[in-house]
PDB file of C-alpha atoms in Angstrom:
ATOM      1  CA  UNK U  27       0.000   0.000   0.000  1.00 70.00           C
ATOM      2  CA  UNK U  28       1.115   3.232  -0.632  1.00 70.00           C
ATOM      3  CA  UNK U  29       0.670   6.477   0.894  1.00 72.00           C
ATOM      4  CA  UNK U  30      -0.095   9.230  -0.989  1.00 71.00           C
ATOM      5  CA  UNK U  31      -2.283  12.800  -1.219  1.00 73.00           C
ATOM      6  CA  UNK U  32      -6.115  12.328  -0.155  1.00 73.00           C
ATOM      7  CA  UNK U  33      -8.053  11.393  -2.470  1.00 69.00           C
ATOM      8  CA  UNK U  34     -11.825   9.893  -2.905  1.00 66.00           C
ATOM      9  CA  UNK U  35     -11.771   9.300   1.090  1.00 68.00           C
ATOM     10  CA  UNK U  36      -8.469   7.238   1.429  1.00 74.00           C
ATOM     11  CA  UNK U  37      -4.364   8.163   1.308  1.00 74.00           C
ATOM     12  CA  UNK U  38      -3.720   4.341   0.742  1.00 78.00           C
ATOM     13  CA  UNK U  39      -3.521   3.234  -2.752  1.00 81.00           C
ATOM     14  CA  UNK U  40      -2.264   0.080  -4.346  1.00 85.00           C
ATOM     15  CA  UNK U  41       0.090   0.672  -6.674  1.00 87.00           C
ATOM     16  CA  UNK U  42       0.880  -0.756 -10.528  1.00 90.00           C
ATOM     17  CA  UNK U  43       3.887  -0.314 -13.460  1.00 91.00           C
ATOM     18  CA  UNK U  44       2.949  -1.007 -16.520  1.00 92.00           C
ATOM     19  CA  UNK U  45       4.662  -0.788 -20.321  1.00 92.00           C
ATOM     20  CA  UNK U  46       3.382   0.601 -23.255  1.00 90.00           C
ATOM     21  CA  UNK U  47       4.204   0.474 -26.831  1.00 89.00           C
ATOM     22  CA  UNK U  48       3.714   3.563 -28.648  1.00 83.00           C
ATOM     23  CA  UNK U  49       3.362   3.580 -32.810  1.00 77.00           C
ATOM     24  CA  UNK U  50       2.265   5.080 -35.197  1.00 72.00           C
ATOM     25  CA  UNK U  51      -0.395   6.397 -33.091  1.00 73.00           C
ATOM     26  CA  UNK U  52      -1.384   2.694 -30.947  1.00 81.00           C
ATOM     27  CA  UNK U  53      -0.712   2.497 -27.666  1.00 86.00           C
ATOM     28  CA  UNK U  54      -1.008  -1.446 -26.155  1.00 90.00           C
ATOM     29  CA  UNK U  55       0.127  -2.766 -22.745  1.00 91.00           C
ATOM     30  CA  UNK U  56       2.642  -5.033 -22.731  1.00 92.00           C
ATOM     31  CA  UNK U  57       3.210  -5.693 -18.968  1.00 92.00           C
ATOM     32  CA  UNK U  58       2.266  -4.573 -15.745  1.00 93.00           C
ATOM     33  CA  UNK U  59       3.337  -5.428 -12.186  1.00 92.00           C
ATOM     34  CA  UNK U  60       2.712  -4.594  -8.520  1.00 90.00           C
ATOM     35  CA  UNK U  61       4.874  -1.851  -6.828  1.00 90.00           C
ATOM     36  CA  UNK U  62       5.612  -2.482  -3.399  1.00 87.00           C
ATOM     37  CA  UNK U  63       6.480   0.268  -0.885  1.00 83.00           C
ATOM     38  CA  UNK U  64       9.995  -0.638  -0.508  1.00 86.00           C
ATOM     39  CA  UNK U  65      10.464  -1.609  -4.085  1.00 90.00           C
ATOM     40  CA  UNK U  66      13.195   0.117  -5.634  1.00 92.00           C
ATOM     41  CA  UNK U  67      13.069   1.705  -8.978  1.00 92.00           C
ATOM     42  CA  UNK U  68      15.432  -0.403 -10.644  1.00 94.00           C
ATOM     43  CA  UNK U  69      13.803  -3.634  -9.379  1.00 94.00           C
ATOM     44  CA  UNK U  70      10.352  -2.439 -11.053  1.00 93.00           C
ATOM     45  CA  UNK U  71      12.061  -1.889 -13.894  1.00 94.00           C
ATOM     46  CA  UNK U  72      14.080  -5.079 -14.360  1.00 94.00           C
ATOM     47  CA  UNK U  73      10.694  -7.043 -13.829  1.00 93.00           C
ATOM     48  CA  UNK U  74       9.044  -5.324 -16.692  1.00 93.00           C
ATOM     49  CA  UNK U  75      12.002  -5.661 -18.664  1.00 93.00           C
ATOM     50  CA  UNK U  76      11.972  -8.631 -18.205  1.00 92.00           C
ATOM     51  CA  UNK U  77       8.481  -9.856 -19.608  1.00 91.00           C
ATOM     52  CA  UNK U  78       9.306  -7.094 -22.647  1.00 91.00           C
ATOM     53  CA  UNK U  79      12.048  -9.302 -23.137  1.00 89.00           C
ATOM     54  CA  UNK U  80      10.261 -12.933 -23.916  1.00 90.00           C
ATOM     55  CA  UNK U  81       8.381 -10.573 -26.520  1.00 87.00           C
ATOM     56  CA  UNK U  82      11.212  -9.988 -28.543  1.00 85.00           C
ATOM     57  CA  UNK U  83      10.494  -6.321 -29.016  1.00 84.00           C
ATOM     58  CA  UNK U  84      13.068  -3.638 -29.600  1.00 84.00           C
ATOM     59  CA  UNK U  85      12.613  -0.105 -27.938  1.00 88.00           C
ATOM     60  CA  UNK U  86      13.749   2.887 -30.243  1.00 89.00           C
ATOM     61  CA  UNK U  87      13.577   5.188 -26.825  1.00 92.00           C
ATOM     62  CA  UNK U  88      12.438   4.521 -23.076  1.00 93.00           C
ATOM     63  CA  UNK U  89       9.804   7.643 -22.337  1.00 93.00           C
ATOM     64  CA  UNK U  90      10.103   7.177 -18.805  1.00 93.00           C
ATOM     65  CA  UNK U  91       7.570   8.561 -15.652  1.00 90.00           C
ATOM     66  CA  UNK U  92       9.255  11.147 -13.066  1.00 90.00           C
ATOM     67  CA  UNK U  93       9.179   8.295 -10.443  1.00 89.00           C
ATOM     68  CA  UNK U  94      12.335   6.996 -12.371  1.00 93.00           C
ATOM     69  CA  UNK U  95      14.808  10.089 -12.678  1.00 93.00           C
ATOM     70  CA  UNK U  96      17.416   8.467 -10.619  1.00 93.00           C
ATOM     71  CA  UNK U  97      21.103   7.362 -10.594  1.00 94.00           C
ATOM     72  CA  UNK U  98      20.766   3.545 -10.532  1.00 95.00           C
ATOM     73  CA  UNK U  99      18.090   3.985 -13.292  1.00 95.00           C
ATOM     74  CA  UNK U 100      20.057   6.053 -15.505  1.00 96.00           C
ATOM     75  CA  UNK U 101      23.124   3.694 -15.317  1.00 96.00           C
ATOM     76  CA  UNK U 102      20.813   0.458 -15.305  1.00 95.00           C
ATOM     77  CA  UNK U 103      19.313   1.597 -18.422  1.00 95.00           C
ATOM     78  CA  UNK U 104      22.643   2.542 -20.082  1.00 95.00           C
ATOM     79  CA  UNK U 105      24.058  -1.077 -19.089  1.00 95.00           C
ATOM     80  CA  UNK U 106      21.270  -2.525 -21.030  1.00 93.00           C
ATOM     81  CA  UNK U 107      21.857   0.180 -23.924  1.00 93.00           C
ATOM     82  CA  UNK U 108      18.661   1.445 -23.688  1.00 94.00           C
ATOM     83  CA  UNK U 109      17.959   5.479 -25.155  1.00 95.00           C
ATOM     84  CA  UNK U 110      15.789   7.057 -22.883  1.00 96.00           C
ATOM     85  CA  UNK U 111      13.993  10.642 -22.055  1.00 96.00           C
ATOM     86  CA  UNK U 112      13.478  10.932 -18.214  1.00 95.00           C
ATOM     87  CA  UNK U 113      11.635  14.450 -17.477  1.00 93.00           C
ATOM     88  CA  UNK U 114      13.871  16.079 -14.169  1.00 93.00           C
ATOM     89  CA  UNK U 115      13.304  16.315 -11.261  1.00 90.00           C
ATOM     90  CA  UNK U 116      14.531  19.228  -8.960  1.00 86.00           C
ATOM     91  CA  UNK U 117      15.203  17.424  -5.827  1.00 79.00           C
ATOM     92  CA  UNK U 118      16.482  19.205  -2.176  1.00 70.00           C
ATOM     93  CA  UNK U 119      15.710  22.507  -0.731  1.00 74.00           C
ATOM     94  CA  UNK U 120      15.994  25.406  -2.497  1.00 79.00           C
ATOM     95  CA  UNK U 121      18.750  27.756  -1.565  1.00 78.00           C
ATOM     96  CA  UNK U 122      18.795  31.037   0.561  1.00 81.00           C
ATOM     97  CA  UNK U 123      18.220  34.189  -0.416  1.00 82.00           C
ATOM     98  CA  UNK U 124      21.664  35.223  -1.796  1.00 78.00           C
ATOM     99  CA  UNK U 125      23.092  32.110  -1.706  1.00 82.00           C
ATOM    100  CA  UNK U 126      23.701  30.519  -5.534  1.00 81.00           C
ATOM    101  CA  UNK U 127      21.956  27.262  -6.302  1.00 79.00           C
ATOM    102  CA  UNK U 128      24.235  24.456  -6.540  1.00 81.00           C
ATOM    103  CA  UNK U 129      23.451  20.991  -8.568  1.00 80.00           C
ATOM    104  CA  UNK U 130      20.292  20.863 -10.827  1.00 83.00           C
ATOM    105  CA  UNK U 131      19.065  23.802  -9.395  1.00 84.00           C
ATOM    106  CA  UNK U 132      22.057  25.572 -10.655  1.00 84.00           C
ATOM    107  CA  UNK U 133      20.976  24.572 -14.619  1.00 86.00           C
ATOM    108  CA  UNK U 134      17.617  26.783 -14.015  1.00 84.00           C
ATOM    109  CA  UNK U 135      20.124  30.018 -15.482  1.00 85.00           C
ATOM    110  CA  UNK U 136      20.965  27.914 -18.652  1.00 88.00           C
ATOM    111  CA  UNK U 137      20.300  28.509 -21.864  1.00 88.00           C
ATOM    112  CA  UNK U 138      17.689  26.081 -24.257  1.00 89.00           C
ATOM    113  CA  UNK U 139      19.723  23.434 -25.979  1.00 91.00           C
ATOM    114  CA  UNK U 140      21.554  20.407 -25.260  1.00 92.00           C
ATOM    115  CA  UNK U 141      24.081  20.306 -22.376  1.00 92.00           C
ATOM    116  CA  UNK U 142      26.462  17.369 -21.302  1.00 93.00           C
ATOM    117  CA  UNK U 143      25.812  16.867 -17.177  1.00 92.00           C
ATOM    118  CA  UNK U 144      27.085  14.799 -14.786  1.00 92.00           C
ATOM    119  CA  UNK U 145      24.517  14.007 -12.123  1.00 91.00           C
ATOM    120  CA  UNK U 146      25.310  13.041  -8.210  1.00 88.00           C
ATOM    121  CA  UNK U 147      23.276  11.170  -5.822  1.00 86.00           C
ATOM    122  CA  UNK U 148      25.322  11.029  -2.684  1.00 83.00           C
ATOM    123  CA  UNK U 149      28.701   8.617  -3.936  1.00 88.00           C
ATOM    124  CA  UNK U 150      26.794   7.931  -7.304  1.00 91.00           C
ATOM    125  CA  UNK U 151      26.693   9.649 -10.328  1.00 92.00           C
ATOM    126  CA  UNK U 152      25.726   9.685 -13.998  1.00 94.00           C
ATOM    127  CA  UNK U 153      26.747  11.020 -17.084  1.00 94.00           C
ATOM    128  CA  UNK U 154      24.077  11.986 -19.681  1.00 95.00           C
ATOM    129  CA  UNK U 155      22.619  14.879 -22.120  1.00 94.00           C
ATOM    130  CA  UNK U 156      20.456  17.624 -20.359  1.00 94.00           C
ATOM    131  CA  UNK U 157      18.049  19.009 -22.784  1.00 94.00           C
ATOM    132  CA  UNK U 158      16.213  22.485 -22.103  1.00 93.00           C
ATOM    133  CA  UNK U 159      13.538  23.654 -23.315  1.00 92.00           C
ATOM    134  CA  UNK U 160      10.557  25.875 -22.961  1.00 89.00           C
ATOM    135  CA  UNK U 161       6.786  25.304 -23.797  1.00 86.00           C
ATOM    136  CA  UNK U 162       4.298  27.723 -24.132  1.00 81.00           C
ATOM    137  CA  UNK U 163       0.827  27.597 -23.304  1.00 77.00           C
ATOM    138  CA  UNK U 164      -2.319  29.859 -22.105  1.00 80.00           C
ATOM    139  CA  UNK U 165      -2.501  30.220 -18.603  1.00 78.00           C
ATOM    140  CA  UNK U 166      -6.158  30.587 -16.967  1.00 81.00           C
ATOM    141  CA  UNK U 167      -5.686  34.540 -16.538  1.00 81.00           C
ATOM    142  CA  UNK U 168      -5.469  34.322 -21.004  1.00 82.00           C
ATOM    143  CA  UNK U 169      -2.369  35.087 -20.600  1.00 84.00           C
ATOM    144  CA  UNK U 170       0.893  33.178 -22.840  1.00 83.00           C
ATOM    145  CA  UNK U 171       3.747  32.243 -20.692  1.00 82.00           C
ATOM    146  CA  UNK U 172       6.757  30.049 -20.915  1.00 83.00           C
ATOM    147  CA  UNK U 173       7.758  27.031 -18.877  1.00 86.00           C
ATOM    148  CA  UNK U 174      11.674  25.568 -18.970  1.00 89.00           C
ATOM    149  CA  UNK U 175      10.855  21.893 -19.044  1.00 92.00           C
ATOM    150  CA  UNK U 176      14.398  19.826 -18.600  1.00 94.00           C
ATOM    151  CA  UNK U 177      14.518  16.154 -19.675  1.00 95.00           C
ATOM    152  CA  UNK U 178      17.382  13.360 -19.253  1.00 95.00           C
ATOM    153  CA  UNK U 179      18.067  12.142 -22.299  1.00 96.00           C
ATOM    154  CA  UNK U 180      20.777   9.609 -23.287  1.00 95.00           C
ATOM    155  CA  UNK U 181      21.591   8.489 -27.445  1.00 94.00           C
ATOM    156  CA  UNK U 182      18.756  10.290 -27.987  1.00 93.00           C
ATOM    157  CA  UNK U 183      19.941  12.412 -31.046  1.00 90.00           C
ATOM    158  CA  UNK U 184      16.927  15.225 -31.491  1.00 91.00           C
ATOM    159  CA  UNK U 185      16.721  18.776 -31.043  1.00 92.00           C
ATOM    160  CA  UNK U 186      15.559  20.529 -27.741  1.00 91.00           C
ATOM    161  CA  UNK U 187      12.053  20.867 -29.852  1.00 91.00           C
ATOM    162  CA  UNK U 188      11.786  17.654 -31.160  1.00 92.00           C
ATOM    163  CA  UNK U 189      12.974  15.494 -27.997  1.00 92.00           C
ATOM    164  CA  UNK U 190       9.756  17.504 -25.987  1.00 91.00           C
ATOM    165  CA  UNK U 191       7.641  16.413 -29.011  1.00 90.00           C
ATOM    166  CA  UNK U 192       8.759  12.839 -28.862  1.00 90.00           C
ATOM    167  CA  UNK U 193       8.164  12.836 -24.481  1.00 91.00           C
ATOM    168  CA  UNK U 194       4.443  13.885 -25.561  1.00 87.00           C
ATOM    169  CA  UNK U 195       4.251  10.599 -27.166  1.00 84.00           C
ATOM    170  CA  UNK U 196       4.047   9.129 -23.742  1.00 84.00           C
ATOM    171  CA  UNK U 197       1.118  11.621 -22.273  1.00 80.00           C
ATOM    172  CA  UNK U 198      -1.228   9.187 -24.627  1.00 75.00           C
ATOM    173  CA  UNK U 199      -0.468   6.350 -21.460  1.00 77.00           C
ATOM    174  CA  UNK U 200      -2.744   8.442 -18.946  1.00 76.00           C
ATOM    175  CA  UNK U 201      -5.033   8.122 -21.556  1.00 78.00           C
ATOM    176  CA  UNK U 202      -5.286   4.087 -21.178  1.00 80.00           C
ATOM    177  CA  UNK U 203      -5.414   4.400 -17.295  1.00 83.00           C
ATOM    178  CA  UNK U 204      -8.412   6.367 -17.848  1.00 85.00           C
ATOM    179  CA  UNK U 205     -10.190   3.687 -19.931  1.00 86.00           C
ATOM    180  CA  UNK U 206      -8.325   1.635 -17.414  1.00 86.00           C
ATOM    181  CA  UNK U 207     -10.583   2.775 -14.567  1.00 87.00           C
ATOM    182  CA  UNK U 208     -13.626   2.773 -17.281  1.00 88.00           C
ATOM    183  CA  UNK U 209     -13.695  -1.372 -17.401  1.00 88.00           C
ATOM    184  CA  UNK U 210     -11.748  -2.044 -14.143  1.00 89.00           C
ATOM    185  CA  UNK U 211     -14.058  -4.236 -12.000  1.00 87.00           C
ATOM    186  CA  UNK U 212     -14.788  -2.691  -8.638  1.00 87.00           C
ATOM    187  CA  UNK U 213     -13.947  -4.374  -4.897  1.00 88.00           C
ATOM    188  CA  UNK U 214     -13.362  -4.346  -1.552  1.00 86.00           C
ATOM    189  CA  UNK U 215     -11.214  -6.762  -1.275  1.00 87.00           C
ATOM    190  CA  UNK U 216      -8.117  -6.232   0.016  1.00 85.00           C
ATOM    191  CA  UNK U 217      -6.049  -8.952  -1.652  1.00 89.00           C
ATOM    192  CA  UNK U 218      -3.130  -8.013  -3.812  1.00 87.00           C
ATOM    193  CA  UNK U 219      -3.338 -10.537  -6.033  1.00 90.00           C
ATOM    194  CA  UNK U 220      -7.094 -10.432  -6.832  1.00 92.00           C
ATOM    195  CA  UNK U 221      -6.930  -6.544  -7.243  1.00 92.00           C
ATOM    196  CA  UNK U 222      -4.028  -7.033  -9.933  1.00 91.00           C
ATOM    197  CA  UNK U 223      -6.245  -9.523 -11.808  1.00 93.00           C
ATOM    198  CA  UNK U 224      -8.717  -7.340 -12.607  1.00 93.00           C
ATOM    199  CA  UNK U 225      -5.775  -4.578 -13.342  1.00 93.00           C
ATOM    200  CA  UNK U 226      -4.591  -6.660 -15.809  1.00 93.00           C
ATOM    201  CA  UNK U 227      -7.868  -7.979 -17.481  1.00 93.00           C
ATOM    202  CA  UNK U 228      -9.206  -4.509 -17.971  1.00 92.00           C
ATOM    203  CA  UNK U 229      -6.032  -3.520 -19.745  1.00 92.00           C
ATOM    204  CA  UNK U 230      -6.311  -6.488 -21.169  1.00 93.00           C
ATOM    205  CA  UNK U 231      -9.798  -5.361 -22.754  1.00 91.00           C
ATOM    206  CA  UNK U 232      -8.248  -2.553 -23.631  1.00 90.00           C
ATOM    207  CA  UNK U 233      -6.216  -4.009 -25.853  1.00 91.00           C
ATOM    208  CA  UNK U 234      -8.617  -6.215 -27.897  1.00 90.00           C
ATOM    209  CA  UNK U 235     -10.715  -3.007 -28.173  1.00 88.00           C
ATOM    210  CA  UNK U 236      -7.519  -1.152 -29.888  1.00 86.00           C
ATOM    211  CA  UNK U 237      -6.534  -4.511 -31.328  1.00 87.00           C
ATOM    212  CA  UNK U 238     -10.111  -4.356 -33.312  1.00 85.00           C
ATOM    213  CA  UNK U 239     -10.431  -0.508 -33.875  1.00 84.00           C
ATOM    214  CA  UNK U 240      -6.749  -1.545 -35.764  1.00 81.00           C
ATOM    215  CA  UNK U 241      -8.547  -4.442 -38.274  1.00 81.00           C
ATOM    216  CA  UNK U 242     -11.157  -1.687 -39.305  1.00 76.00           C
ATOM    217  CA  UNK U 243      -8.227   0.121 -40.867  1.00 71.00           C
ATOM    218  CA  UNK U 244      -6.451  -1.406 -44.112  1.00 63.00           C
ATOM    219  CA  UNK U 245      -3.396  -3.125 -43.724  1.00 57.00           C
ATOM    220  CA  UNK U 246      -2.071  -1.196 -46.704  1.00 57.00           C
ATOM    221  CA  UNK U 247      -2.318   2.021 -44.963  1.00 53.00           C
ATOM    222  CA  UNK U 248       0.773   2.696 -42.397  1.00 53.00           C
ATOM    223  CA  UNK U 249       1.971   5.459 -39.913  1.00 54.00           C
ATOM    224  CA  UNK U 250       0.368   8.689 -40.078  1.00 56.00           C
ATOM    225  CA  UNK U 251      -1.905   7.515 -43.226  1.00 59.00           C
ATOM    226  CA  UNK U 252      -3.478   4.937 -41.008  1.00 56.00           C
ATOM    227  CA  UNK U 253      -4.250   7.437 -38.071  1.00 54.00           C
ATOM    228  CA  UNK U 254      -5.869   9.355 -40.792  1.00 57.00           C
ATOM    229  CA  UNK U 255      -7.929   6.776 -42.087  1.00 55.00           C
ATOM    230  CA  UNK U 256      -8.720   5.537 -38.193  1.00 52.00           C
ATOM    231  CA  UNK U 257      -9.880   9.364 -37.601  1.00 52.00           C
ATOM    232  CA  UNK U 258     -12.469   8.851 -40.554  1.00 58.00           C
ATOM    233  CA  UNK U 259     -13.714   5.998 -39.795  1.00 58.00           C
ATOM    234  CA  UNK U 260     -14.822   7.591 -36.290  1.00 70.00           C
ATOM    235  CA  UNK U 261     -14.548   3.628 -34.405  1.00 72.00           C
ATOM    236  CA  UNK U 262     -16.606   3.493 -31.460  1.00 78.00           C
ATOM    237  CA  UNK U 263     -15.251   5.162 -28.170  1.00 83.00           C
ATOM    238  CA  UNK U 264     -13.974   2.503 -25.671  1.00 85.00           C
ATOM    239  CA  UNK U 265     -16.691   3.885 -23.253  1.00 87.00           C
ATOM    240  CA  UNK U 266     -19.728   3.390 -25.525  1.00 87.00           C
ATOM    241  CA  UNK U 267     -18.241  -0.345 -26.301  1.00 85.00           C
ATOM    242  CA  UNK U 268     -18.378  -0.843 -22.559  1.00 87.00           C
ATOM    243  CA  UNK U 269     -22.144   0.006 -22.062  1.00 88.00           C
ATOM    244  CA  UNK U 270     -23.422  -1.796 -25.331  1.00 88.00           C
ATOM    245  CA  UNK U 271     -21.461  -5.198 -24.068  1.00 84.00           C
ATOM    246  CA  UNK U 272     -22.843  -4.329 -20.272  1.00 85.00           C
ATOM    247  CA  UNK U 273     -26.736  -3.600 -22.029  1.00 90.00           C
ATOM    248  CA  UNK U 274     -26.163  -7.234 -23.313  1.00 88.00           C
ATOM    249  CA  UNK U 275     -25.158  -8.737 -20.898  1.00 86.00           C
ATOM    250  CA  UNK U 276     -28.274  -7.375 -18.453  1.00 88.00           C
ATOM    251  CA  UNK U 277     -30.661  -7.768 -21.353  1.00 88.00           C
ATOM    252  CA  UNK U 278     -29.692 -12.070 -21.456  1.00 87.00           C
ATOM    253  CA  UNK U 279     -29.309 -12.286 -17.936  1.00 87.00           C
ATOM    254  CA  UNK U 280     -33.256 -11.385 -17.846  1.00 85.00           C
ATOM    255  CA  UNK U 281     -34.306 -13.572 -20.591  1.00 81.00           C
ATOM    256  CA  UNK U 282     -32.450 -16.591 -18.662  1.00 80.00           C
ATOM    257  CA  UNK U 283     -34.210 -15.338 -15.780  1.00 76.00           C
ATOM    258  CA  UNK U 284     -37.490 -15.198 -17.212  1.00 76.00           C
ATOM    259  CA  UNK U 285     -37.177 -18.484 -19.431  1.00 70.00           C
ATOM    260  CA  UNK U 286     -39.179 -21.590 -18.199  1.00 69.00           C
ATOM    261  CA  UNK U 287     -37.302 -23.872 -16.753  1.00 58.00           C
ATOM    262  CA  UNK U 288     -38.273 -27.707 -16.767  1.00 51.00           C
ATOM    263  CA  UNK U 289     -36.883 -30.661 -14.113  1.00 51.00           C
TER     264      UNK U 289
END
């Protein structure tokens, strides 16, 4: 269980990693595991990597969650020559007035652009490529401001621009946890194990619903044709496939109900 803000009248979650493959558009799970509270980072990662593995998939680049901007990460995922794109994380207190800030604090006066860095955690450290750069975006008072958005990146060989345009790629994942929730059976039960099942069959759902919406498209139509094509075809949302199957499913549970039944 993990403890985290308040939220729907509990600060106890259980918590889930999962993998995604993003193409062309798709998005499909390809594993998911538990996340203890004393799990490390590293050991969630090596037991995803390691059912990604028996798939016999390559990864182009790792678009990682916050949760995994640390040392032992880093150098895990450059021992298994992995690119990756970690967002940063500005860890410690921030310094005094008139004091300089020291570490990744200090990069906040940089420049946009790519930046060679050596990171420390206590006696470990990392080497990797420190990309900054800014997005802009309407605030709620109409106004346009710029953020500085900093990412880890290691053989990832793109442009300040386009390596923030490749970690958007990954935003589409909180977009499965919501249809997630959508087909996720609900309990009380408290067991791990049970609560994971039914995790892993509603992304499993998921999947065979994206799996389909893919068929409707033809196979002669690739990358950004085929999201095209999928966009005109206008498939039915995930949500309105849910209610259909559950309208079924209530509509022959009263004709069994109702049918005679002889000894």
């Amino acid at each position: 269980m993990y403890r985290c803000k308040p939220e729907r009248g509990t600060t106890r979650f259980h918590a889930y990693a999962t993998v995604c493959v993003v193409e062309a558009g798709w998005r499909f799970t390809l594993a998911l595991t538990y996340v203890r509270k004393k799990d490390k980072p590293t050991e969630v990662l090596t037991r995803l990597w390691a059912e990604v593995k028996q798939l016999e998939i390559a990864c182009k680049t790792a678009l990682l969650d916050r949760y995994f901007f640390t040392v032992p990460v880093m150098t895990w995922l450059q021992n298994q020559n992995l690119p990756f794109i970690i967002p940063v994380v500005m860890r410690g207190r921030k310094p005094k007035p008139g004091r300089q800030a020291k570490g990744m604090r200090a990069c906040r006066r940089w420049k946009a652009g790519s930046h060679k860095y050596t990171h420390h955690a206590g006696a470990e450290s990392v080497e990797f490529r420190l990309i900054i750069t800014y997005k802009s975006h309407v605030n709620r008072n109409k106004k346009r401001v710029n953020k500085k958005l900093f990412f880890a990146t290691w053989k990832v060989r793109l442009s300040p621009t386009d390596a923030r345009q490749r970690y958007r790629k990954r935003f589409g994942i909180e977009a499965s946890y919501r249809q997630l929730n959508q087909s996720r059976a609900r309990t009380s039960s408290r067991d791990p194990r049970y609560r994971l099942l039914l995790v892993g069959l509603s992304l499993f759902l998921r999947n065979v619903w994206q799996w389909l919406v893919r068929l409707a498209i033809p196979t002669k139509k690739r990358g950004q044709k085929a999201m095209r094509a999928g966009m005109k075809a206008k498939p039915p949302r995930y949500r309105d496939v849910l209610d259909d199957f559950l309208a079924y499913l209530q509509k022959a549970t009263q004709e069994l109900d109702s049918s005679p039944h002889t000894g």
